[in-house]
C-alpha angles and dihedrals in degrees: 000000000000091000099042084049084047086043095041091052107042081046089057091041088054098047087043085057087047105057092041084055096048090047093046085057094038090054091043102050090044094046081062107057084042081060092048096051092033079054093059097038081063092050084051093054093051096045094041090049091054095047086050080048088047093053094045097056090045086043087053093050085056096052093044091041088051091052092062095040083053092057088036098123121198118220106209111202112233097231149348100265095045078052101059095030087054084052109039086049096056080052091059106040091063099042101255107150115218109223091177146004137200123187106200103191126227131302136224093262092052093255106142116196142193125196114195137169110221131177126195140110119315105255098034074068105052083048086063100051085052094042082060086059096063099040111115092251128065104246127177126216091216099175124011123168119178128199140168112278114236102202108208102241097002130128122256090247095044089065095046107127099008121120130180117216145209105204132152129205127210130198139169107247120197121260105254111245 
């Protein structure tokens, strides 16, 4: 009875060593898989703070975009004539020379538009888009299309730096009383 005690027992510390052994691998095993999703779940934090970072500065940009667009004032030219004088003035003060021009009327929404054909130096050019900015009344380059001039009868050198332009120019024109 001694022996099956001595055999009993040593059967019941093996499986006792066993099952802690199996439960030590078991909870290993499983601690590690806890550390890689715990791992990912760390990776998903950081991408998901940087895209919340990422929002708020756009989010930023909008509001502060929306606050400019609040004070943006429109000039509406008193009438068509002072609108194509303001613009055709700005032309000849800086020695753009108007090959055609086009006067275009004004809409049903009040927009009044004038589409011309110039012709001058380049940056005489570009003086003249950001002379229209500063013309008392709000006026839109709404097409613009630039090319080489060709002079009839003129040198090559004599053209250099010359460019002729489509471009027409918009403007929100009172409502006569």
């Amino acid at each position: 009875m001694k022996d099956n005690k001595i055999t009993i027992l040593g059967l019941l510390f093996f499986l006792l060593c066993a099952a802690l052994g199996g439960a030590v691998y078991y909870l290993g095993e499983r601690l590690s898989e806890l550390h890689s999703r715990a791992d990912e779940l760390q990776q998903q934090r950081v991408d998901l703070e940087s895209t919340t970072q990422a929002l708020i500065a756009q989010k930023s940009v909008f509001t502060n975009a929306f606050k400019e667009l609040e004070n943006y004032s429109v000039n509406v030219a008193p009438d068509e004539m002072a609108f194509y004088s303001g613009v055709q003035q700005v032309l000849q003060n800086n020695s753009v020379e108007i090959l055609s021009t086009r006067q275009q009327g004004v809409n049903a929404e009040g927009v009044s538009a004038i589409a011309m054909t110039v012709r001058g130096e380049y940056y005489a050019l570009m003086d003249v888009f950001a002379a229209w900015r500063n013309l008392p009344t709000t006026v839109r380059v709404s097409n613009l299309t630039l090319g080489a001039d060709k002079p009839v009868g003129a040198s090559a050198e004599a053209s250099r730096g010359w460019i002729q332009a489509d471009v027409t120019v918009e403007a929100i024109v009172a409502p006569k009383p």
